[in-house]
Coordinates of N, CA and C and ligand atoms in Angstrom, one line a residue:
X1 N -3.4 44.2 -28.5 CA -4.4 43.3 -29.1 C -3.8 41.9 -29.4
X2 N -2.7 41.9 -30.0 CA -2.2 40.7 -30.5 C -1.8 40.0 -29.1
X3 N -0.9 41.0 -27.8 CA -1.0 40.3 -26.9 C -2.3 39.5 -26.4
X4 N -3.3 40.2 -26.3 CA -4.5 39.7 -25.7 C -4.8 37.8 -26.4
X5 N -4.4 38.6 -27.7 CA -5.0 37.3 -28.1 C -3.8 35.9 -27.9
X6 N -2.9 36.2 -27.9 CA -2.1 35.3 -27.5 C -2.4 34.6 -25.9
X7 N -3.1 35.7 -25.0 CA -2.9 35.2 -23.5 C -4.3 34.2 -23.4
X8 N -5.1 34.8 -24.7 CA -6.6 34.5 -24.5 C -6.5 32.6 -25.3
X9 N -5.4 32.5 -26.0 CA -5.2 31.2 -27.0 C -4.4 30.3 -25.3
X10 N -3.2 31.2 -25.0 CA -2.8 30.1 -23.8 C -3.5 30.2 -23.0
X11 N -4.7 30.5 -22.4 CA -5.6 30.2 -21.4 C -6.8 29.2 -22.1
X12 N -6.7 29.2 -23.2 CA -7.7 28.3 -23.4 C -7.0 27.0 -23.8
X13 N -5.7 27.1 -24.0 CA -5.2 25.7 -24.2 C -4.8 24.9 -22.9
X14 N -4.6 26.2 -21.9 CA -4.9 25.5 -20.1 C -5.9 25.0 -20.1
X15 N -7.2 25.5 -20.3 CA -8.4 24.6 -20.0 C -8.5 23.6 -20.7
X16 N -7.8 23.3 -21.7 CA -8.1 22.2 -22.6 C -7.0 21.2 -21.4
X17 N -6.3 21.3 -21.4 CA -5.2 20.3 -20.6 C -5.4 20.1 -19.0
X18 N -5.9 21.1 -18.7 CA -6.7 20.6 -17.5 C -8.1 19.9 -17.4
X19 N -8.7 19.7 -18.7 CA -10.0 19.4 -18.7 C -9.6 17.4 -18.9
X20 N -8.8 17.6 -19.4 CA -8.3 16.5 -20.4 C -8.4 15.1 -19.2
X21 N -7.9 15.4 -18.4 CA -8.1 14.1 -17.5 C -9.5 13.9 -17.1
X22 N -10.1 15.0 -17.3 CA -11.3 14.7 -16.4 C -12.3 13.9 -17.7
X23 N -12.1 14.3 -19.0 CA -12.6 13.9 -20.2 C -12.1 13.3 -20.8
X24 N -10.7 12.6 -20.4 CA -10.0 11.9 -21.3 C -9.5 10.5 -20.7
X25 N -10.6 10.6 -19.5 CA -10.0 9.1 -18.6 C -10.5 7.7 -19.4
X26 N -9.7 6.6 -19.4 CA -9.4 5.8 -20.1 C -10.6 4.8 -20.1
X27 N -10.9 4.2 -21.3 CA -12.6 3.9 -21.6 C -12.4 2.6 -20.9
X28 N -13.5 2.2 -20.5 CA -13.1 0.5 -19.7 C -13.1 -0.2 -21.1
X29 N -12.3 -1.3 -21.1 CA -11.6 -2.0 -22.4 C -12.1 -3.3 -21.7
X30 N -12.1 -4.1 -22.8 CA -12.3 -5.9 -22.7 C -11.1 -6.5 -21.5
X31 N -9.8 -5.7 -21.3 CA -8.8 -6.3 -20.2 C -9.9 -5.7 -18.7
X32 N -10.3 -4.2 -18.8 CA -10.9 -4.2 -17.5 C -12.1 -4.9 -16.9
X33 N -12.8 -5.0 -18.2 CA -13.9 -6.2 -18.4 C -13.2 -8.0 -17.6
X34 N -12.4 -8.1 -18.0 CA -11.7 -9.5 -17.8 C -11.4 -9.1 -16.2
X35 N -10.7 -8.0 -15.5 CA -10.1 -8.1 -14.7 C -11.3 -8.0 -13.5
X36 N -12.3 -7.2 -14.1 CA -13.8 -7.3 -13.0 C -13.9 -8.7 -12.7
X37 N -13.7 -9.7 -13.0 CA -13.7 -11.0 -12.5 C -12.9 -11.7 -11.3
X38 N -11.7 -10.8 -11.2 CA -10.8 -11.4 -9.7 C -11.5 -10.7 -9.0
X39 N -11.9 -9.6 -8.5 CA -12.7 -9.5 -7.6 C -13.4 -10.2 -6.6
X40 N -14.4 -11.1 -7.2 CA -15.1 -12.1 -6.3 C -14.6 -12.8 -5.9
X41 N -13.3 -13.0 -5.5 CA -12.4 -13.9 -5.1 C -11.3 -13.0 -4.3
X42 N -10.9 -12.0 -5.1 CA -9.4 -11.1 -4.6 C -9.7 -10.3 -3.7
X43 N -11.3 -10.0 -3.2 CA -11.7 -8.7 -2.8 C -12.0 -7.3 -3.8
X44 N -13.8 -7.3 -3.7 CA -14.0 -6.2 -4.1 C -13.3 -5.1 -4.1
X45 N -12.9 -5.0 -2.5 CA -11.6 -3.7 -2.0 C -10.6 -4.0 -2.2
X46 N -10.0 -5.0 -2.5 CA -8.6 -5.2 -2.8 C -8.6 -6.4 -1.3
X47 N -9.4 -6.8 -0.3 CA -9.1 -7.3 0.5 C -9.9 -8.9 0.1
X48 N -9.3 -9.5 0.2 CA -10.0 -11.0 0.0 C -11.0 -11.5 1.5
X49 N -12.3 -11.7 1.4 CA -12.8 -12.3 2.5 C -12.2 -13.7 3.1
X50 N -11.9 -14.3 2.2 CA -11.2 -15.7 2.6 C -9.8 -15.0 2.7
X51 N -9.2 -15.9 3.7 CA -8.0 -15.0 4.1 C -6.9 -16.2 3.6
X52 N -7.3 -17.8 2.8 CA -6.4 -18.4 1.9 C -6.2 -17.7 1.0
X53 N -6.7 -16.5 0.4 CA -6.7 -16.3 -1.1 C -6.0 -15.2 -0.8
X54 N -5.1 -14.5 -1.7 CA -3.8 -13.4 -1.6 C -5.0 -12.2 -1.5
X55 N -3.8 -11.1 -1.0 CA -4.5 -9.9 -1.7 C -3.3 -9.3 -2.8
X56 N -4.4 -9.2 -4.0 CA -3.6 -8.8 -5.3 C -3.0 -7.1 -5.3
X57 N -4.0 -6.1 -5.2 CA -4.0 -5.1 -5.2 C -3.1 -4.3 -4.6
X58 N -2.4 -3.7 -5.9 CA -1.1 -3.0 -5.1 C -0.2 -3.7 -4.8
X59 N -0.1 -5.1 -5.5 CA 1.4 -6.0 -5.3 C 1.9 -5.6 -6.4
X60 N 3.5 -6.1 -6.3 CA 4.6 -5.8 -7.2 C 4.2 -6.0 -8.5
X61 N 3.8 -5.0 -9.5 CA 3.5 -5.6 -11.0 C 4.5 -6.6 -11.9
X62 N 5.6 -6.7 -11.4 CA 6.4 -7.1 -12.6 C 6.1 -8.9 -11.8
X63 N 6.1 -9.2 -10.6 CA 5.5 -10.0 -9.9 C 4.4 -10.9 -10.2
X64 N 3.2 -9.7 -10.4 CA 2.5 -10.0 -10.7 C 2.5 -10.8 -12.1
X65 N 3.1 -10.1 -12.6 CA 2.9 -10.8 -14.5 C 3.4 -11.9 -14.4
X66 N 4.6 -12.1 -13.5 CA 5.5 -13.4 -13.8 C 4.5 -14.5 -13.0
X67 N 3.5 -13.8 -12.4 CA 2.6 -15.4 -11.8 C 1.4 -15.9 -12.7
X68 N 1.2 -14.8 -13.7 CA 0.3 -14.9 -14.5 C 1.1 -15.9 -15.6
X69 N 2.5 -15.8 -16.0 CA 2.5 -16.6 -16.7 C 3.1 -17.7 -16.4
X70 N 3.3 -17.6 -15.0 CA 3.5 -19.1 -14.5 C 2.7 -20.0 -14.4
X71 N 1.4 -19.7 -13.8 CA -0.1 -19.8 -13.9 C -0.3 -20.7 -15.2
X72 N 0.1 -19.7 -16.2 CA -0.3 -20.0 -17.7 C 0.3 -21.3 -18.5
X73 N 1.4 -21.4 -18.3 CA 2.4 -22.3 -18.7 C 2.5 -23.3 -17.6
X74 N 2.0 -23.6 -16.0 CA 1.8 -24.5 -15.8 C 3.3 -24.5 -14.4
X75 N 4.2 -23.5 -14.7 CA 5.6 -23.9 -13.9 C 4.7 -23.5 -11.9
X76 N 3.5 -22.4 -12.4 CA 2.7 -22.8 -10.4 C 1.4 -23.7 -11.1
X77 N 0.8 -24.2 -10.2 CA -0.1 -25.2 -10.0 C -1.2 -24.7 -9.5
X78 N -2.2 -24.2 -10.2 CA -3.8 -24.0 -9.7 C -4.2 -23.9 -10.8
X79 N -5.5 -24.6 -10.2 CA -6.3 -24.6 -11.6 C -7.5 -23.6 -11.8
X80 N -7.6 -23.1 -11.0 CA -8.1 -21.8 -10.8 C -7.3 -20.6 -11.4
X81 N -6.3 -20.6 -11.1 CA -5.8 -19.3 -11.5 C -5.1 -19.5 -13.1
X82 N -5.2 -20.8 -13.6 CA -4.8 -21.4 -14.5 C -5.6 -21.0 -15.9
X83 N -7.1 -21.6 -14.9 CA -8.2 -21.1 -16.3 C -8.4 -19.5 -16.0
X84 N -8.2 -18.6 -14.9 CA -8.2 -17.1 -15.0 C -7.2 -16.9 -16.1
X85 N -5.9 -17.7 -15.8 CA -5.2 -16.4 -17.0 C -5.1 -16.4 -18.3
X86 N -6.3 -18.1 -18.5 CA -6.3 -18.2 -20.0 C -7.1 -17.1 -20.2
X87 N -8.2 -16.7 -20.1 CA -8.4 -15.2 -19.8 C -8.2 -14.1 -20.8
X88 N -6.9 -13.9 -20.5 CA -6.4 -12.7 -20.5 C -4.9 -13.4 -21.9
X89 N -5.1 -12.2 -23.2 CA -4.2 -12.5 -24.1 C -2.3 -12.3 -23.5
X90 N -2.0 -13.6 -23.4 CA -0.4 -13.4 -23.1 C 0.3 -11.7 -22.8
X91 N 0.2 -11.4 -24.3 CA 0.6 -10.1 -24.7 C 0.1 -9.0 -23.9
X92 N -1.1 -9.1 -23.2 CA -1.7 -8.5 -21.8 C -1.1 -7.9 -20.7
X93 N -0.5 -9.3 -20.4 CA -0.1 -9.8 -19.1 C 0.0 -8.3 -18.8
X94 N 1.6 -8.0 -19.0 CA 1.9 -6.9 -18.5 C 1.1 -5.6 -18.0
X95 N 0.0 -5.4 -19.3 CA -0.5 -4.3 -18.8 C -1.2 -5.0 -17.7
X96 N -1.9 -6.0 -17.7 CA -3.1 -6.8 -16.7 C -2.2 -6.1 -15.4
X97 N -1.0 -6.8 -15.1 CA -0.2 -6.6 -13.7 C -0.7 -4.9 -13.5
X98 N -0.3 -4.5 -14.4 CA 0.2 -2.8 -14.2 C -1.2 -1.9 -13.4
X99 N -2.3 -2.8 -14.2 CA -3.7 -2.1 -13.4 C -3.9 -2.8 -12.3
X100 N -3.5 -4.2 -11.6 CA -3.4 -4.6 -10.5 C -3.1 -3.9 -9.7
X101 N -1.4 -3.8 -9.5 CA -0.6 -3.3 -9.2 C -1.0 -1.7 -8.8
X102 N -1.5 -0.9 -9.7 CA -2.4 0.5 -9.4 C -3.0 0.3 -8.5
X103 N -3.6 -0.5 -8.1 CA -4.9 -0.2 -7.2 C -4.2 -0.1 -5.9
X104 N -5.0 0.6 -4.6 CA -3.9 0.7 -3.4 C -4.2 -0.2 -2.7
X105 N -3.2 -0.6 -1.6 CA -3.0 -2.1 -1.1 C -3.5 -1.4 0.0
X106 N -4.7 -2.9 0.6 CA -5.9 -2.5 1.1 C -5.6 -2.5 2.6
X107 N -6.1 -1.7 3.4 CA -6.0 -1.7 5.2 C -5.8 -3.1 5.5
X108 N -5.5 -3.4 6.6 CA -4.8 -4.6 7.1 C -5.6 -5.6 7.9
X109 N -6.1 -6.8 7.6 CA -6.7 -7.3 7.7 C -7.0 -7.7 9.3
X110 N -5.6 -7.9 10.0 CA -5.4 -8.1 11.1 C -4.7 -6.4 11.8
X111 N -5.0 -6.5 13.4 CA -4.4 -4.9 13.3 C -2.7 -5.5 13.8
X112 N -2.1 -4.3 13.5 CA -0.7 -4.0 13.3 C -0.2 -4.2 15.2
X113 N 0.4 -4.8 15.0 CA 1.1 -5.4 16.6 C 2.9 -5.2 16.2
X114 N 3.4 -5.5 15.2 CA 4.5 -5.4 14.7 C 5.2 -4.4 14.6
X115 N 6.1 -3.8 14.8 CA 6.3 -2.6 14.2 C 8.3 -2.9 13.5
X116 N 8.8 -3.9 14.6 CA 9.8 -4.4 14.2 C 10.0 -6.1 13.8
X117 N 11.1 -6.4 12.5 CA 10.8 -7.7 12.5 C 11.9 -8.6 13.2
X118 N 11.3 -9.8 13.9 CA 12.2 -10.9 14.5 C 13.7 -11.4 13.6
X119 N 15.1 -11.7 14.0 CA 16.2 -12.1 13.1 C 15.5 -12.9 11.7
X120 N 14.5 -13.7 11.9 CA 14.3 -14.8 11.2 C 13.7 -13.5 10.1
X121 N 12.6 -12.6 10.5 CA 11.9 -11.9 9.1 C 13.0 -10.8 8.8
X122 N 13.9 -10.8 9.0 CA 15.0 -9.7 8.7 C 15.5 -10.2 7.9
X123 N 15.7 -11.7 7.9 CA 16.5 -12.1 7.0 C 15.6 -12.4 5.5
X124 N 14.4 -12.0 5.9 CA 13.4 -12.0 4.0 C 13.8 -10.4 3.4
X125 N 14.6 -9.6 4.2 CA 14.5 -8.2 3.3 C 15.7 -7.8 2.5
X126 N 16.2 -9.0 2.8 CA 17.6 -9.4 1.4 C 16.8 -8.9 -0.1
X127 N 15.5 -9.9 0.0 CA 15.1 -9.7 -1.3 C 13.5 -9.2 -1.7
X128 N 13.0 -9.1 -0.5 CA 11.7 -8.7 -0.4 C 11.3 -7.3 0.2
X129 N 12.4 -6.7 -0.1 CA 12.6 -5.3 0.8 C 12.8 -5.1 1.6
X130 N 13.7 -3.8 2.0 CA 13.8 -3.5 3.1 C 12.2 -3.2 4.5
X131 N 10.9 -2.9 3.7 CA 10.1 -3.0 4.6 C 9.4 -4.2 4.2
X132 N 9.6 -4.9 3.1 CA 8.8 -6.1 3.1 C 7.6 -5.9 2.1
X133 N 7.7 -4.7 1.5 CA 6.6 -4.3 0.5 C 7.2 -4.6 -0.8
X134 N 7.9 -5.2 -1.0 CA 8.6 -6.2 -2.5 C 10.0 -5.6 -3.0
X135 N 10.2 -6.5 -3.4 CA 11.8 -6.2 -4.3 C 11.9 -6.9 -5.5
X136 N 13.3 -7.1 -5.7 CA 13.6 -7.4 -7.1 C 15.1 -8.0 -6.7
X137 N 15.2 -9.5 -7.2 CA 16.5 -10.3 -7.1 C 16.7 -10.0 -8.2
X138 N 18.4 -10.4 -8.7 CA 18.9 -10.2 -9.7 C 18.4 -11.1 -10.9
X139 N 17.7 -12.1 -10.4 CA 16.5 -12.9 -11.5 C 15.0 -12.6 -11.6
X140 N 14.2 -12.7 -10.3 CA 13.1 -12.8 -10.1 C 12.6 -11.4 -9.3
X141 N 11.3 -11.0 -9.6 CA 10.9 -10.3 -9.0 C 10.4 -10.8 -7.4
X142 N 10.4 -10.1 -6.6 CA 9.7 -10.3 -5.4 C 8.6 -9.6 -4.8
X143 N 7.5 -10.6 -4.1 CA 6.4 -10.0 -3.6 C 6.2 -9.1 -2.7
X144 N 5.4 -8.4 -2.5 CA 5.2 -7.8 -1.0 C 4.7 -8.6 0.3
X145 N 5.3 -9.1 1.4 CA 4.8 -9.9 2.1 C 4.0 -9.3 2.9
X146 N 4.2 -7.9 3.8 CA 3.9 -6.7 4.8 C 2.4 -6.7 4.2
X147 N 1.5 -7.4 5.6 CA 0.1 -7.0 5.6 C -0.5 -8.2 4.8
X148 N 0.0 -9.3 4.0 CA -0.5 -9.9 3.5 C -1.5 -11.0 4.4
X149 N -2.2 -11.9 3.4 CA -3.2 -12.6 4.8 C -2.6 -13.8 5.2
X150 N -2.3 -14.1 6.7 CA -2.1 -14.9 7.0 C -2.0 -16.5 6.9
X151 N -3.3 -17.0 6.4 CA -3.6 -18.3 6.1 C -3.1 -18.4 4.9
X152 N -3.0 -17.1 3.9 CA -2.7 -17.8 2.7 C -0.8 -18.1 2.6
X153 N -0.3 -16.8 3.4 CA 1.5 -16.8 3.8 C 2.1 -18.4 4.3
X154 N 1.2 -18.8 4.8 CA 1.2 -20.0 5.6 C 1.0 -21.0 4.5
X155 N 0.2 -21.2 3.8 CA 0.3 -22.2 3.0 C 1.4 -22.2 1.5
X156 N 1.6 -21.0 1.6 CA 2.5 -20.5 0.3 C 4.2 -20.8 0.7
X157 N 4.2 -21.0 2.1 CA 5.5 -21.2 2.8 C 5.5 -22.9 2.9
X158 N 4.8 -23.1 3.1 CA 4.3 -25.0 3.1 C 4.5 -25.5 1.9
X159 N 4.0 -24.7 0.7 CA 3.7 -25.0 -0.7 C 5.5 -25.3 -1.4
X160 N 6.0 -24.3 -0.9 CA 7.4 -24.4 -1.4 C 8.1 -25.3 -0.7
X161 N 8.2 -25.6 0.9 CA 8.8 -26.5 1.5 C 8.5 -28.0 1.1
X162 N 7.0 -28.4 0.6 CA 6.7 -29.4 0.4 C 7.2 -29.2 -1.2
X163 N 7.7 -28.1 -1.7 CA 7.4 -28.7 -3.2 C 6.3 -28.6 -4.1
X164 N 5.3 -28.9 -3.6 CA 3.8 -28.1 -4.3 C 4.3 -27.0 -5.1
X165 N 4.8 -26.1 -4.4 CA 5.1 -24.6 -5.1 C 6.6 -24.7 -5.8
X166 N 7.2 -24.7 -6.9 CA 8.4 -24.9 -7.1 C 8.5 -24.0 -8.4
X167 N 8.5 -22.5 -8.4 CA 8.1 -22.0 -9.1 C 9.6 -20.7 -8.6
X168 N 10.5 -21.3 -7.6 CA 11.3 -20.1 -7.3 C 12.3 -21.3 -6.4
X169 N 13.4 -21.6 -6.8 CA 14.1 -22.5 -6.1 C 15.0 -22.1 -4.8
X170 N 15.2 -20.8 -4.8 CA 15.3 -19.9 -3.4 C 14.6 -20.0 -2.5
X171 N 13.5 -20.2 -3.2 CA 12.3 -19.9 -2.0 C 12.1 -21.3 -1.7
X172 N 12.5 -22.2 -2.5 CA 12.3 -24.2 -1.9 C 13.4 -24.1 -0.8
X173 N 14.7 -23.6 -0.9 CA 15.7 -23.9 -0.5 C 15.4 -23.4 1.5
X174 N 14.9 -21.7 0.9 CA 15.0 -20.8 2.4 C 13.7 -22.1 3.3
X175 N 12.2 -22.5 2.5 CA 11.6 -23.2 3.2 C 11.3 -24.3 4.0
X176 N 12.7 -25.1 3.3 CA 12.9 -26.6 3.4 C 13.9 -26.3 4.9
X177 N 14.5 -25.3 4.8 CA 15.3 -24.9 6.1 C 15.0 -24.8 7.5
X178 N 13.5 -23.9 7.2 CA 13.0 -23.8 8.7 C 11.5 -25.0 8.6
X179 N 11.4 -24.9 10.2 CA 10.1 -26.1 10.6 C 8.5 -25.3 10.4
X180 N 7.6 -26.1 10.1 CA 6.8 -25.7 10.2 C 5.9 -24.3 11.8
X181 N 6.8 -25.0 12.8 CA 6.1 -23.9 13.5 C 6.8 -22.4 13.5
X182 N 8.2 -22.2 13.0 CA 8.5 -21.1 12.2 C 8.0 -20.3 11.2
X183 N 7.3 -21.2 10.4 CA 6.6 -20.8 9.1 C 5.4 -20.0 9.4
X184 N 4.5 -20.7 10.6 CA 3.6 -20.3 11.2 C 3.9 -18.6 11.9
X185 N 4.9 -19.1 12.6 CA 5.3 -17.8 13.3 C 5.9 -16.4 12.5
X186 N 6.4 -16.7 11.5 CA 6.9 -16.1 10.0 C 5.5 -15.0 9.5
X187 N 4.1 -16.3 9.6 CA 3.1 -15.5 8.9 C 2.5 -15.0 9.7
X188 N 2.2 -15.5 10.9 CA 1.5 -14.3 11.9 C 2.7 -12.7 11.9
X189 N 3.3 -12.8 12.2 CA 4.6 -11.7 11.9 C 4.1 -10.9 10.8
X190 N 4.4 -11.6 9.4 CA 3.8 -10.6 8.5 C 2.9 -10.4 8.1
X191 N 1.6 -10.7 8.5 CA 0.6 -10.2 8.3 C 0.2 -9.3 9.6
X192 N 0.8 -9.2 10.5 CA 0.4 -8.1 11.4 C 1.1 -7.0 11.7
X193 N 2.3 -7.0 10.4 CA 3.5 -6.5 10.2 C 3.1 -4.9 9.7
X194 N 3.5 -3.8 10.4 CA 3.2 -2.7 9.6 C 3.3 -2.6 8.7
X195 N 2.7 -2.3 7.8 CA 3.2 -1.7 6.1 C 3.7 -0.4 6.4
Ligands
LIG1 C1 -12.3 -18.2 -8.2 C2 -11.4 -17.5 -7.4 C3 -10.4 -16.6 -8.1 C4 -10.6 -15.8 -9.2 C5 -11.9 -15.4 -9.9 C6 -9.2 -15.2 -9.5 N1 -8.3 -15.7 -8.6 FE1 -6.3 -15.2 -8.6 N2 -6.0 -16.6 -7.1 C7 -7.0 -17.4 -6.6 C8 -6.3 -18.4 -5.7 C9 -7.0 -19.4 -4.9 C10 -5.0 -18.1 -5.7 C11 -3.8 -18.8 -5.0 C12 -3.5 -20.0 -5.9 C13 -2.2 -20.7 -5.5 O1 -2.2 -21.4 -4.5 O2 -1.2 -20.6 -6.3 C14 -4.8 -16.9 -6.6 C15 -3.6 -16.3 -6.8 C16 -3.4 -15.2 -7.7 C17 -2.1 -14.6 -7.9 C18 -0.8 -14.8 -7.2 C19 -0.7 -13.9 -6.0 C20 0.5 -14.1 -5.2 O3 0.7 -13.3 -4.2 O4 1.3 -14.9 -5.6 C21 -2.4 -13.6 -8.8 C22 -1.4 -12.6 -9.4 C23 -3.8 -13.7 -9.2 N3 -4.4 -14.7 -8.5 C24 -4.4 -12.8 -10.1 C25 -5.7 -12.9 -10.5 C26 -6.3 -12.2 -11.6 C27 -5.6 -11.1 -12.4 C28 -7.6 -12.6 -11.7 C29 -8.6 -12.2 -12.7 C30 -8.2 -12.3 -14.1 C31 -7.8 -13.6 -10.7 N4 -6.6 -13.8 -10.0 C32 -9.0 -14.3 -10.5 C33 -8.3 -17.3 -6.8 C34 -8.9 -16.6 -7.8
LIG2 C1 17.1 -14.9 -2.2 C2 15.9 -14.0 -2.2 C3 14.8 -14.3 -1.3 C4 14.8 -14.3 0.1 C5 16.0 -14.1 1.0 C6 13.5 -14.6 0.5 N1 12.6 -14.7 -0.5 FE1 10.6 -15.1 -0.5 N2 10.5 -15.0 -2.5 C7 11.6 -14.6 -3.3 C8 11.1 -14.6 -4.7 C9 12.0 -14.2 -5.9 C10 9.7 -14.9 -4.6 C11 8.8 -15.0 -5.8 C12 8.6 -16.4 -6.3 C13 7.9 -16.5 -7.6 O1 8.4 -16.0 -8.6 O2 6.8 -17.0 -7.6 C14 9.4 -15.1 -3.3 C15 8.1 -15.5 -2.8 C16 7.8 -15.6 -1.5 C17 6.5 -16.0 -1.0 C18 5.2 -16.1 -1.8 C19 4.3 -14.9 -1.7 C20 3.1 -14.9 -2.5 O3 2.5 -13.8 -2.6 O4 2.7 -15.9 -3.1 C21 6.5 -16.0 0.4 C22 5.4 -16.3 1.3 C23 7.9 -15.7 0.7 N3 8.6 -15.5 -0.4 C24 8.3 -15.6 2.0 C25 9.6 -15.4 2.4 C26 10.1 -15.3 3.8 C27 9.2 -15.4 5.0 C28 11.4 -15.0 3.7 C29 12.4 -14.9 4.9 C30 12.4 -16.0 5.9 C31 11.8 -15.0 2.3 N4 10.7 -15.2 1.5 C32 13.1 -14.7 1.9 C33 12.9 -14.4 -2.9 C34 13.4 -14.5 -1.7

């Protein structure tokens, strides 16, 4: 008897812990409320229709946050993404990245032709990983480049070489080095780049 009742207490404490996800998934909050708003711009799916604008979804979180408060304090330049992250309370950020960053990074906008990269993209996996789906320098986090959209790789490569973008002085240095029709050739590469 006493066994029974013991197997009948751990079977019912299974069902409670198995139930638990299904009834215990997390309420939508004023951050998911706020974050419903990159969408019409980042892609409903995680894929942006304009192919200048990144895809967020499924990029490096810790990445992510550091643009949010670059954004915020002014060290990148858009004014768009400027008044987005007034937005969101500083103290956020982090989690903000971390639900970004969850979501899975979306089918590929262009189809995959790549499968190996040229000397020139071999030499981005020093810090952007070995496949190009992001890293971590010993200062700065790093993005995922692999699959990103083209027009926007292109101008973000421009942005640093001209200076516009000066938000990573590595990244002024590597772009000031090569010419514009490498930079071009850089982003066709990784956006058609297998992930
Ligand atoms: C009105 C359009 C628009 C909306 C809405 C928007 N964004 Fe953006 N976002 C952009 C543009 C354009 C850029 C590129 C700006 C630049 O050149 O630095 C960008 C860039 C970013 C980047 C940098 C990506 C990278 O690869 O460096 C992050 C992170 C980001 N947005 C997050 C968000 C979040 C989070 C929200 C919602 C709170 C949001 N955005 C809402 C247009 C938008
Ligand atoms: C020494 C390390 C390092 C190397 C090598 C490097 N990068 Fe980067 N790169 C970074 C870091 C760190 C960032 C993030 C900058 C920031 O904080 O905004 C970055 C950002 C970028 C961005 C902006 C992406 C976005 O989502 O906005 C592009 C594009 C980029 N790198 C391309 C390249 C390419 C192409 C190469 C190879 C030719 C390369 N990088 C090599 C460290 C590096």
């Amino acid at each position: 008897m006493l066994a029974w009742r013991s197997v009948a207490r751990l079977l019912a404490l299974c069902l409670i812990s198995t139930a638990a996800p299904l009834t215990g998934a997390r309420a939508e909050d004023a951050l998911d409320r706020e974050l419903s708003q990159c969408w019409s711009c980042h892609g409903q799916t995680g894929r942006p229709s304009d192919s200048t604008m990144p895809v967020i979804w499924g990029q490096n979180a810790a990445y992510i946050a550091k643009q949010l408060n670059d954004y915020r304090d002014g060290s990148r330049d858009s004014q768009i993404m400027s008044s987005m992250a007034e937005g969101i309370p500083r103290a956020r950020f982090a989690e903000a990245a971390e639900r970004v960053a969850a979501k899975p990074w979306p089918d590929p906008a262009e189809p995959i032709s790549k499968t190996h990269l040229s000397d020139l993209g071999q030499a981005c996996t020093a810090c952007h990983g070995a496949d190009l789906k992001g890293g971590q320098t010993d200062k700065d986090p790093a993005p995922r480049l692999a699959g990103q959209n083209e027009r926007y790789l292109v101008e973000q490569m421009q942005a640093f070489a001209t200076e516009l973008r000066v938000n990573q002085p590595a990244m002024t240095a590597m772009m000031r080095g090569i010419d514009a029709a490498q930079r071009e050739a850089l982003a066709r590469e990784l956006a058609h780049l297998k992930p």
